[in-house]
PDB file of C-alpha atoms in Angstrom:
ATOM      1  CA  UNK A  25       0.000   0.000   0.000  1.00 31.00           C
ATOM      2  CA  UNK A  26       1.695   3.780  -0.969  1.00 38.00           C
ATOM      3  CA  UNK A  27       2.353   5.915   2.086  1.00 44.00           C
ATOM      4  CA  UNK A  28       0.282   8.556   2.308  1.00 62.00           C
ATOM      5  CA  UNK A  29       1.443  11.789   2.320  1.00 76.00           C
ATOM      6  CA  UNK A  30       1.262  13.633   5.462  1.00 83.00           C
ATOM      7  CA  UNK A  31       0.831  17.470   4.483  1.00 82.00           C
ATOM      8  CA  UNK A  32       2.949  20.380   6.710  1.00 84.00           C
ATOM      9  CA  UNK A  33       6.260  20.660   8.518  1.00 80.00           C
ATOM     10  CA  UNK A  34       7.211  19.866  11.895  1.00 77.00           C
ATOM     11  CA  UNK A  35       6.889  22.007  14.804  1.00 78.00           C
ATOM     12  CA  UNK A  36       8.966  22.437  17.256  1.00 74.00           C
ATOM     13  CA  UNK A  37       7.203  20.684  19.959  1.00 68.00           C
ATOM     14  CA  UNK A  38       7.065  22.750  23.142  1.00 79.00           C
ATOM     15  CA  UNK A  39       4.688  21.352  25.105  1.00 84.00           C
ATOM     16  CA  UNK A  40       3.702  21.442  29.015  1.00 85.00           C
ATOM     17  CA  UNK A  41       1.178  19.882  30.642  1.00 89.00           C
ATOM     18  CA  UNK A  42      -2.073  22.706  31.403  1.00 93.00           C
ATOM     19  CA  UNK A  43      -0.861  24.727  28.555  1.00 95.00           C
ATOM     20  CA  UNK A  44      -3.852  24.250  26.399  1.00 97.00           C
ATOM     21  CA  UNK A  45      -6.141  24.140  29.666  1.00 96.00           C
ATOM     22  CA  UNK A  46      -8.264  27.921  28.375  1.00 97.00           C
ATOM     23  CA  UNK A  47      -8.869  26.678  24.936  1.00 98.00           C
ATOM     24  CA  UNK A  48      -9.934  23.319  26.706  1.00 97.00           C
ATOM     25  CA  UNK A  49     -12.361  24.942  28.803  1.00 96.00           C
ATOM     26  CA  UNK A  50     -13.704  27.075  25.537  1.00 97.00           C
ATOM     27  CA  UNK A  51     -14.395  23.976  23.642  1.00 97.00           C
ATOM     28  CA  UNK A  52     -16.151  22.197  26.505  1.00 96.00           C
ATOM     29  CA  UNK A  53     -18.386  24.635  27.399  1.00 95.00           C
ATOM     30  CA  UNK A  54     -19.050  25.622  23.514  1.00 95.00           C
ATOM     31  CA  UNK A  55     -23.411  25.271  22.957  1.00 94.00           C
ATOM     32  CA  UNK A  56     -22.149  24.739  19.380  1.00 94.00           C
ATOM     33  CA  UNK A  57     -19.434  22.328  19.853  1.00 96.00           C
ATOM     34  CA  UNK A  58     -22.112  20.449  22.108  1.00 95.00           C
ATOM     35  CA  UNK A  59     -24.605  20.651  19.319  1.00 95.00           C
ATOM     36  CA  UNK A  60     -22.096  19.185  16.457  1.00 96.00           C
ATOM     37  CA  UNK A  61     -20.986  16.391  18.621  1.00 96.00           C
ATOM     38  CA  UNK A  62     -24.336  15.310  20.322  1.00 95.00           C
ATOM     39  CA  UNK A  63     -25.742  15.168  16.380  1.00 95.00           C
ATOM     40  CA  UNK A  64     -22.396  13.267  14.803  1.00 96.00           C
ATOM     41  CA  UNK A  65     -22.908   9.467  14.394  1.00 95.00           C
ATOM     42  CA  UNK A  66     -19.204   9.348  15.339  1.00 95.00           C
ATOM     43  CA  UNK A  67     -18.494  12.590  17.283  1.00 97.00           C
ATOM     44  CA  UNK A  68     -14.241  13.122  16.383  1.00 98.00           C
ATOM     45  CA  UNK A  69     -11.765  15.089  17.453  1.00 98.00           C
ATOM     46  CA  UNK A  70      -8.832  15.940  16.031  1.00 98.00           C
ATOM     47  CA  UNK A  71      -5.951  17.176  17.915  1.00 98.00           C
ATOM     48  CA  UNK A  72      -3.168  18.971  15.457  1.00 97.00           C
ATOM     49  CA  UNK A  73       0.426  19.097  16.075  1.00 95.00           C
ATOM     50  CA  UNK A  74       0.169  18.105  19.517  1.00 95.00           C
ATOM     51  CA  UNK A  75       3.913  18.177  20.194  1.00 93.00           C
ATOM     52  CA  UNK A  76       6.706  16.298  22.202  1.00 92.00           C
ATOM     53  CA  UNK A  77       4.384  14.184  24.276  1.00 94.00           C
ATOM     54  CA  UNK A  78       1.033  13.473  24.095  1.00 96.00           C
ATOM     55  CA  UNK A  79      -0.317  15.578  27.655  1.00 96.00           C
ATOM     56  CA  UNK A  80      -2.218  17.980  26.049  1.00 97.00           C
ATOM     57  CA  UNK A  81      -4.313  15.602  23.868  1.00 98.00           C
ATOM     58  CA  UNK A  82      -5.170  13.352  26.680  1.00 98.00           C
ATOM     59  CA  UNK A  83      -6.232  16.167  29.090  1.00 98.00           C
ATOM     60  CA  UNK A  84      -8.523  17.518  26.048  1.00 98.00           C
ATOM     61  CA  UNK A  85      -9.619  14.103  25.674  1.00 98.00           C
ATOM     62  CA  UNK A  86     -10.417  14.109  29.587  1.00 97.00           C
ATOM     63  CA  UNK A  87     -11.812  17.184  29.415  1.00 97.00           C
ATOM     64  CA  UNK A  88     -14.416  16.898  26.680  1.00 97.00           C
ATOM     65  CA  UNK A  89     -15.468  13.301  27.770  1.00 95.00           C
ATOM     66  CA  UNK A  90     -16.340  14.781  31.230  1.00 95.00           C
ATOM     67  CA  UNK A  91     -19.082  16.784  29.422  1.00 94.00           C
ATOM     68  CA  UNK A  92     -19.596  14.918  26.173  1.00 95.00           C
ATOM     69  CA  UNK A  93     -19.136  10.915  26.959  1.00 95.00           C
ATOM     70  CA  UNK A  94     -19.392  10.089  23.382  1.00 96.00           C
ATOM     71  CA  UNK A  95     -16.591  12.132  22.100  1.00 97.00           C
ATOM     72  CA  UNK A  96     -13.573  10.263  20.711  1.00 98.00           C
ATOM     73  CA  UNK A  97      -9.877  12.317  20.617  1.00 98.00           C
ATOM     74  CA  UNK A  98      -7.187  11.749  17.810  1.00 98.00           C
ATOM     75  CA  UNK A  99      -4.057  13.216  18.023  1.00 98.00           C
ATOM     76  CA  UNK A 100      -2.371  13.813  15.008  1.00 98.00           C
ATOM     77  CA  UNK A 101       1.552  14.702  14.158  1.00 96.00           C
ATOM     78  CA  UNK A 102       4.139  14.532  11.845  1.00 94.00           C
ATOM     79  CA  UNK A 103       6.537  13.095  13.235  1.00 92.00           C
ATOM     80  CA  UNK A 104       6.538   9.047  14.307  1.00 94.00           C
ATOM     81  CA  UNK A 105       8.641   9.520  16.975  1.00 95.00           C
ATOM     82  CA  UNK A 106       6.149  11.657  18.503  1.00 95.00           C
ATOM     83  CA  UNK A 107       3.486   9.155  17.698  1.00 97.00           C
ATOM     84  CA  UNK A 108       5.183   6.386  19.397  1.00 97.00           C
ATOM     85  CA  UNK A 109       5.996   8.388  22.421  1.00 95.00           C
ATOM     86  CA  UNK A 110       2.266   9.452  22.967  1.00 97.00           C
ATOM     87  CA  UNK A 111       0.551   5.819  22.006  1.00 98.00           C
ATOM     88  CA  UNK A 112       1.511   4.868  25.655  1.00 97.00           C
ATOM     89  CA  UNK A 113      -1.242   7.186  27.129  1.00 97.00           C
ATOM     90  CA  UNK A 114      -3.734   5.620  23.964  1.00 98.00           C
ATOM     91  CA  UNK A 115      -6.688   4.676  25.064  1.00 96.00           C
ATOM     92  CA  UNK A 116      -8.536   3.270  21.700  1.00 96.00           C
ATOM     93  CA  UNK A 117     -11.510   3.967  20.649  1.00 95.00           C
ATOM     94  CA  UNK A 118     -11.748   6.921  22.993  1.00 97.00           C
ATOM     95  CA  UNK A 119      -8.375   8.404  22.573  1.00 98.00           C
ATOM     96  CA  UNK A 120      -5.448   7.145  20.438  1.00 98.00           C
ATOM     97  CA  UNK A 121      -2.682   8.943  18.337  1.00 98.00           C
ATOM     98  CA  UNK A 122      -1.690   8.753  14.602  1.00 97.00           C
ATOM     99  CA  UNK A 123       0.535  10.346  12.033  1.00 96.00           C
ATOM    100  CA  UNK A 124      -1.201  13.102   9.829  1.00 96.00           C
ATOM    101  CA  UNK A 125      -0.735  16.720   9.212  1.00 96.00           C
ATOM    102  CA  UNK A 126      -2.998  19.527   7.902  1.00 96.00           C
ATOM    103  CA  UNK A 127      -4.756  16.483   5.527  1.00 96.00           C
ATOM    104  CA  UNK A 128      -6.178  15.523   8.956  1.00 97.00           C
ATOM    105  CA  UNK A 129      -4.362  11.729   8.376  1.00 96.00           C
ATOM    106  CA  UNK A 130      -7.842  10.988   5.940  1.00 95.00           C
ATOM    107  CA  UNK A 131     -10.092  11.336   8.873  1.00 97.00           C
ATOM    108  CA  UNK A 132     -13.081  13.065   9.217  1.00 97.00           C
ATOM    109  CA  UNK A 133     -13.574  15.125  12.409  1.00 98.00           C
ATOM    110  CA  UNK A 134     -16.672  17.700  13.432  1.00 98.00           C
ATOM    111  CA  UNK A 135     -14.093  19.558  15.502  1.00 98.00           C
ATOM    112  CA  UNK A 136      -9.972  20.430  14.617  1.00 98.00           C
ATOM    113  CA  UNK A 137      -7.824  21.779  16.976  1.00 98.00           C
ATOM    114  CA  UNK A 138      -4.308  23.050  16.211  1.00 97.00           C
ATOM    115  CA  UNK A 139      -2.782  25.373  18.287  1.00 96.00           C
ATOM    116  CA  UNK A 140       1.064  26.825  17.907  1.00 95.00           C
ATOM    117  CA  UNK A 141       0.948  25.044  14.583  1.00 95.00           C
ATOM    118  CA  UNK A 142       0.784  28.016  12.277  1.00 95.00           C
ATOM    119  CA  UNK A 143       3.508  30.170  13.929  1.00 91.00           C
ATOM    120  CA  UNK A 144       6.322  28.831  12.470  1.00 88.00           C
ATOM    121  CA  UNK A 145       4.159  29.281   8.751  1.00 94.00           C
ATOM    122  CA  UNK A 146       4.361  32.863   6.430  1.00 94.00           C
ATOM    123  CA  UNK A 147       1.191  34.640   6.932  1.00 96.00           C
ATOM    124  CA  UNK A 148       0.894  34.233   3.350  1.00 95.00           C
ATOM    125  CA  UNK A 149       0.528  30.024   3.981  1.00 96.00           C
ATOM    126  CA  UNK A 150      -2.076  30.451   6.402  1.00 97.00           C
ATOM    127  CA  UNK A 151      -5.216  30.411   4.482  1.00 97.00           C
ATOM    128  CA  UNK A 152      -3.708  27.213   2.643  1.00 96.00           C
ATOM    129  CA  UNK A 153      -3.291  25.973   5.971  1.00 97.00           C
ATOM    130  CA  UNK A 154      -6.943  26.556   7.168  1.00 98.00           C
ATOM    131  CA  UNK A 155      -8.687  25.408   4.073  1.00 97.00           C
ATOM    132  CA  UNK A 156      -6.662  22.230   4.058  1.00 97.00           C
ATOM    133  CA  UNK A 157      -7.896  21.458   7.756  1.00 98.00           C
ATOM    134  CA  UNK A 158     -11.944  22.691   6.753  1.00 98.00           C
ATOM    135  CA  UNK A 159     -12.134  20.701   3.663  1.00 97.00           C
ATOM    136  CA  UNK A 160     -11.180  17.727   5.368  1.00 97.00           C
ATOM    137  CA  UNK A 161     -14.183  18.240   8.598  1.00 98.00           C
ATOM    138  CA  UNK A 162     -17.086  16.889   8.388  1.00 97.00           C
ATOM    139  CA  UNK A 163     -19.832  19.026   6.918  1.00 96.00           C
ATOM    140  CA  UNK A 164     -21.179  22.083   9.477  1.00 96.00           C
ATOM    141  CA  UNK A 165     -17.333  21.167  11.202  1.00 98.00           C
ATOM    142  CA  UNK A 166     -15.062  23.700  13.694  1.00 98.00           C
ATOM    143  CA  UNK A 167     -11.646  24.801  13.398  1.00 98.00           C
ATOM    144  CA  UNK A 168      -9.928  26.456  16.002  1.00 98.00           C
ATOM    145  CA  UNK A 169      -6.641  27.550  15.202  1.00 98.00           C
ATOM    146  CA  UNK A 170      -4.675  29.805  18.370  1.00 97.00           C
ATOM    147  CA  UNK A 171      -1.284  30.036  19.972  1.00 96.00           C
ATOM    148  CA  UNK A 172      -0.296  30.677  23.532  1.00 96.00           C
ATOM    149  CA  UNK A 173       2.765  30.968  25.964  1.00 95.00           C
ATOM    150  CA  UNK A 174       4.730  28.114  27.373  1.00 93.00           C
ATOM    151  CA  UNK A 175       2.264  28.122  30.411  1.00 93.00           C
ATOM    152  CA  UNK A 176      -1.114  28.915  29.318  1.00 94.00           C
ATOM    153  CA  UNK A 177      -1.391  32.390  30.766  1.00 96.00           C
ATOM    154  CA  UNK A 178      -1.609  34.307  27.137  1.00 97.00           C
ATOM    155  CA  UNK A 179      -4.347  32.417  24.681  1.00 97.00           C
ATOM    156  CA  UNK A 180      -5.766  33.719  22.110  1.00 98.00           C
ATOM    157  CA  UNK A 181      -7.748  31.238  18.898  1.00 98.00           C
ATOM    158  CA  UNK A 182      -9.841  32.375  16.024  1.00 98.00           C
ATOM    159  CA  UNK A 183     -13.116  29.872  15.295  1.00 98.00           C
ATOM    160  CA  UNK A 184     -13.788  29.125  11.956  1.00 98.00           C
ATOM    161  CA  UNK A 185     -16.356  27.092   9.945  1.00 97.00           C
ATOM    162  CA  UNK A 186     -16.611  26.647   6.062  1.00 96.00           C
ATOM    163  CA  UNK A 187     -17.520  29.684   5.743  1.00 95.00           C
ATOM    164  CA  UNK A 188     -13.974  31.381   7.169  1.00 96.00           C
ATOM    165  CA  UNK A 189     -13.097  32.650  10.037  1.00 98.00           C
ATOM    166  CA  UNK A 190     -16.330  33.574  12.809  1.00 97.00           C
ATOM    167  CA  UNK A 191     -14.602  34.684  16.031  1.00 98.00           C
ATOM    168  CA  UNK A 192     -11.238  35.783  17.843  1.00 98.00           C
ATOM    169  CA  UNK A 193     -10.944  34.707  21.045  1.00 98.00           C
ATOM    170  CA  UNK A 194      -8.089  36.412  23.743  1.00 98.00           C
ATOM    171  CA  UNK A 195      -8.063  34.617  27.185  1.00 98.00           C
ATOM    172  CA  UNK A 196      -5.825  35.565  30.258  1.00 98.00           C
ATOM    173  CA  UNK A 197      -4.654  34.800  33.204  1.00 97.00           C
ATOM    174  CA  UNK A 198      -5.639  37.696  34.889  1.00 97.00           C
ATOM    175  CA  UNK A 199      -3.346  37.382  38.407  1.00 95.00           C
ATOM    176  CA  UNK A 200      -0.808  38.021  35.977  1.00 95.00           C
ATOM    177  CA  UNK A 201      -2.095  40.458  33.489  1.00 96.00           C
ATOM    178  CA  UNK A 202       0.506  43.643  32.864  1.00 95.00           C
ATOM    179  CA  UNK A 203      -1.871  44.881  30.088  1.00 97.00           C
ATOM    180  CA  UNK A 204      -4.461  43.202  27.450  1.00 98.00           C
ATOM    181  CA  UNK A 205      -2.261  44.026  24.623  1.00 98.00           C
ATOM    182  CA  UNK A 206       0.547  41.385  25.975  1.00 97.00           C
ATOM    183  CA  UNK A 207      -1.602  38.824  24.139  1.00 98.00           C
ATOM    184  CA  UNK A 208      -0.011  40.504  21.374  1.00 97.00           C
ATOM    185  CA  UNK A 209       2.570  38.457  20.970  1.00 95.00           C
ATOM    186  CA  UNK A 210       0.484  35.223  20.922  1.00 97.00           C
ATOM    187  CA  UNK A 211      -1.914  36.539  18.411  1.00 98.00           C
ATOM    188  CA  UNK A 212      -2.789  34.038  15.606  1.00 97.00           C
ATOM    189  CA  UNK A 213      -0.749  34.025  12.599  1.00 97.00           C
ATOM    190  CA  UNK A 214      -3.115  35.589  10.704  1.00 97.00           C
ATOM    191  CA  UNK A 215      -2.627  38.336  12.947  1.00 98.00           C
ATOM    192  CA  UNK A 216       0.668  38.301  14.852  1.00 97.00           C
ATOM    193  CA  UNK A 217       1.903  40.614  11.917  1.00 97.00           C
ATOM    194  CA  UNK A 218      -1.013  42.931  11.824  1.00 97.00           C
ATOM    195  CA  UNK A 219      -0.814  44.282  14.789  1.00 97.00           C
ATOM    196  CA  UNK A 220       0.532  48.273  13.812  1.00 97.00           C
ATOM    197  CA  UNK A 221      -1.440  51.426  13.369  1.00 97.00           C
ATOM    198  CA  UNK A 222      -4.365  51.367  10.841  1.00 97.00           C
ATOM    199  CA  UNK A 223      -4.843  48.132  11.607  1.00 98.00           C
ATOM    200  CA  UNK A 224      -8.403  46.732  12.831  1.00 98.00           C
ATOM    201  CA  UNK A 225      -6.187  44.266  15.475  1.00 98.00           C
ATOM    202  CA  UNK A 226      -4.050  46.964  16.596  1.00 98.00           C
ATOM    203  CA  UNK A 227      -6.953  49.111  17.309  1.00 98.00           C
ATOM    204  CA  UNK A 228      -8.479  46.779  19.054  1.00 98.00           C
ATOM    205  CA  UNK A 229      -5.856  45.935  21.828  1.00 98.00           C
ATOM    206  CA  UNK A 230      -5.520  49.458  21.899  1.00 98.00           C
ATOM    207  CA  UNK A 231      -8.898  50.249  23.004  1.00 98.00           C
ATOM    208  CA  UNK A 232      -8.479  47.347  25.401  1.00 98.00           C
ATOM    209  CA  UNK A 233      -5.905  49.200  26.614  1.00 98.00           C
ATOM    210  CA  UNK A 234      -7.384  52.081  26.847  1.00 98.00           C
ATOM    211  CA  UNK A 235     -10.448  50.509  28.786  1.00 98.00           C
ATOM    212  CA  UNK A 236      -7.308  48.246  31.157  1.00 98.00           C
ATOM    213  CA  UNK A 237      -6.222  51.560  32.509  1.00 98.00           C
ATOM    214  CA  UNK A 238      -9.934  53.485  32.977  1.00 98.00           C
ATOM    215  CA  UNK A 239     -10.675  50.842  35.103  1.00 98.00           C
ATOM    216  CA  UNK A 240      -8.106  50.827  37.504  1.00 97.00           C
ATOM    217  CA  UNK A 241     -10.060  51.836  40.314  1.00 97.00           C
ATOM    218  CA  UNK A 242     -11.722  48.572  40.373  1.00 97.00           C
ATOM    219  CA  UNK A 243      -8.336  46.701  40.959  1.00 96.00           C
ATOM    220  CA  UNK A 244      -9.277  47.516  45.011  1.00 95.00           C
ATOM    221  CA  UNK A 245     -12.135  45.019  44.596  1.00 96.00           C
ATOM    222  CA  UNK A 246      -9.576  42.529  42.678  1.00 96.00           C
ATOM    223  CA  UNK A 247      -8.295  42.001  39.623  1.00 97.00           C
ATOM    224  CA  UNK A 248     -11.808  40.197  38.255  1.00 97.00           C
ATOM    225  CA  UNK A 249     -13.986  42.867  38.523  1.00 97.00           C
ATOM    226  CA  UNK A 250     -11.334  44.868  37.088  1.00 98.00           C
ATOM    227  CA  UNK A 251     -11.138  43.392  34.124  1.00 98.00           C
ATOM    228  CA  UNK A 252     -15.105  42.952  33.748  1.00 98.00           C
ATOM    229  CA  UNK A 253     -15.366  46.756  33.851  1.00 98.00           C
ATOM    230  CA  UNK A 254     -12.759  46.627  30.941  1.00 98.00           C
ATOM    231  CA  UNK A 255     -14.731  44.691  29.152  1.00 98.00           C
ATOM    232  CA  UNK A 256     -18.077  46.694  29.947  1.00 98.00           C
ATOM    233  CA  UNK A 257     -16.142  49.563  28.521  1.00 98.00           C
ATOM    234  CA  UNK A 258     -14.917  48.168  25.319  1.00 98.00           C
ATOM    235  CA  UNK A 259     -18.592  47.419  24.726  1.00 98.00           C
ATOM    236  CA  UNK A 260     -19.659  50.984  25.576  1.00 98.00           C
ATOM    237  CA  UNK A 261     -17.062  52.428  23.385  1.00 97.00           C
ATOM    238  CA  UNK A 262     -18.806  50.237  20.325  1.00 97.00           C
ATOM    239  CA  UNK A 263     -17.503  47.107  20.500  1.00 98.00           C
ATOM    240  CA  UNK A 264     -19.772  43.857  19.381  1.00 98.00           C
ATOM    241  CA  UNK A 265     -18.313  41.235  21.977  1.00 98.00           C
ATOM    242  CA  UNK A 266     -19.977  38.142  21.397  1.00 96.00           C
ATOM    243  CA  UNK A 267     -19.895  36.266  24.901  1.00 93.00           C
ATOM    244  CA  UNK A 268     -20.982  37.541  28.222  1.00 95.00           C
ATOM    245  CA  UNK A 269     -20.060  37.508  32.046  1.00 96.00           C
ATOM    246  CA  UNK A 270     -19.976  34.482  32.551  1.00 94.00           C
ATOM    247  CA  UNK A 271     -17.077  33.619  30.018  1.00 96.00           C
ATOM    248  CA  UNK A 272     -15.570  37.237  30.676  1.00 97.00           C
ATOM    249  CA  UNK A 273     -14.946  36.340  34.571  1.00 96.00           C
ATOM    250  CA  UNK A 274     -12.488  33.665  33.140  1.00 96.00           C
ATOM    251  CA  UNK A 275     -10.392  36.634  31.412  1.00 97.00           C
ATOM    252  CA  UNK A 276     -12.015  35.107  28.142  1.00 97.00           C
ATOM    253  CA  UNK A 277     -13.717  37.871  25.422  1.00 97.00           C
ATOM    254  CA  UNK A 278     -14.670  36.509  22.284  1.00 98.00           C
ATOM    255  CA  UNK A 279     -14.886  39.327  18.960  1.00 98.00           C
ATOM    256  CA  UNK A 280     -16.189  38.602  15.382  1.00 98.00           C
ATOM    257  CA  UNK A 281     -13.811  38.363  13.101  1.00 98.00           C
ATOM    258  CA  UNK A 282     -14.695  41.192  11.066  1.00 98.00           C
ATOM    259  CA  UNK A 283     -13.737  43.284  13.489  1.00 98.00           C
ATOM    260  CA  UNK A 284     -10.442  42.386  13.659  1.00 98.00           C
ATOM    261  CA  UNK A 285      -9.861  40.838   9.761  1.00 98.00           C
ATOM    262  CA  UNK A 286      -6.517  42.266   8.659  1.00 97.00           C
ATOM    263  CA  UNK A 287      -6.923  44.871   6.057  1.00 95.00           C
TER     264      UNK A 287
END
């Protein structure tokens, strides 16, 4: 049988257990990632370029079984040294690991996950990237595509569907938080670039600035209600967030893409 050909280049494979713990806690308490997997006869998930070890697959796995019992977790990579290192922690049907790349290994998942994939990609690759991943989903599928730090405490992961890209998503830690626009640096790679003057990115971390340092006065109550007064102000200055208080008291917002789309 030919070898199939396993489309995209290695990463570098950082990897630490908990880093991928906001994005985790996005997709698990997602109404439509709920919807797609309660309504797919076999409700996948593929894990992209999970890294060195396995960890981060098998606490998403973990995590989305918790709430959704039916859910089965791939994790994909490159490399099949990786592959064997993670099979260890396999737990088939429910959770295994395979090689495969942005061709999602000829599978056919309702939800994709690759995060600190793209970074090491020319902005230039990354709608090649994305439609590689969406044409291989199952029909009405999700991609989430994101980087963050070494630890988890910057996140930030744009949602998108057949259609493009939906949403942005920045998440903090917020006991750490200098200033919103630190997420800067672990934009997506469709924006890591973009963010200079005139662009719709830049201005918004700027206003999220902005709104960081009006609200000071609530740091005396803590750094929570803090940053939900931030947030009420970005939405008084114009600002369509999508989610509410709920998510926003996890140092989550969520923004439509167009708001944000490079220029």
């Amino acid at each position: 049988m030919a070898r199939r050909e396993f489309l995209g280049s290695p990463t570098r494979g950082t990897t630490n257990p908990n880093r991928l713990r906001r994005v985790d806690r996005w997709l698990s308490a997602s109404p439509e990632v709920a919807s797609l997997l309660r309504r797919a006869a076999d409700p996948l998930v593929v894990d992209l370029g999970y890294g060195a070890t396995g960890v981060t697959t098998v606490e998403l796995a973990h995590r989305l079984r918790a709430v959704h019992p039916r859910v089965r977790v791939l994790g994909l990579e490159l490399d099949a040294d990786r592959v064997a290192a993670a099979l260890p922690d396999a737990d088939p049907p429910w959770l295994d690991f395979r090689q495969g790349g942005f061709e999602l290994a000829g599978t056919r998942p309702v939800v994709a996950r690759a995060f600190n994939v793209l970074r090491q990609y020319a902005e230039d690759e990354v709608p090649w990237a994305w439609k590689l991943i969406l044409d291989s989903l199952a029909p009405g599928g999700l991609l989430v595509e994101g980087t963050c730090d070494e630890i988890g405490r910057l996140c930030s992961w744009v949602a998108l569907s057949a259609d493009g890209p939906r949403s942005l998503t920045v998440s903090y830690r917020l006991s750490t938080l200098d200033r919103p626009s630190t997420v800067a640096e672990r934009l997506p790679k469709a924006l890591i670039h973009r963010n200079v003057p005139g662009e719709p990115v830049h201005q918004f971390l700027s206003t999220l600035d902005s709104c960081w340092a009006a609200a000071a006065p609530h740091q005396a109550f803590g750094v929570r209600f803090r940053w939900l007064e931030t947030v009420r102000m970005l939405v008084a200055r114009g600002w369509p967030v999508l989610d509410g208080p709920r998510r926003w008291r996890l140092g989550e917002l969520t923004v439509p893409w167009h708001t944000v789309a490079p220029l």
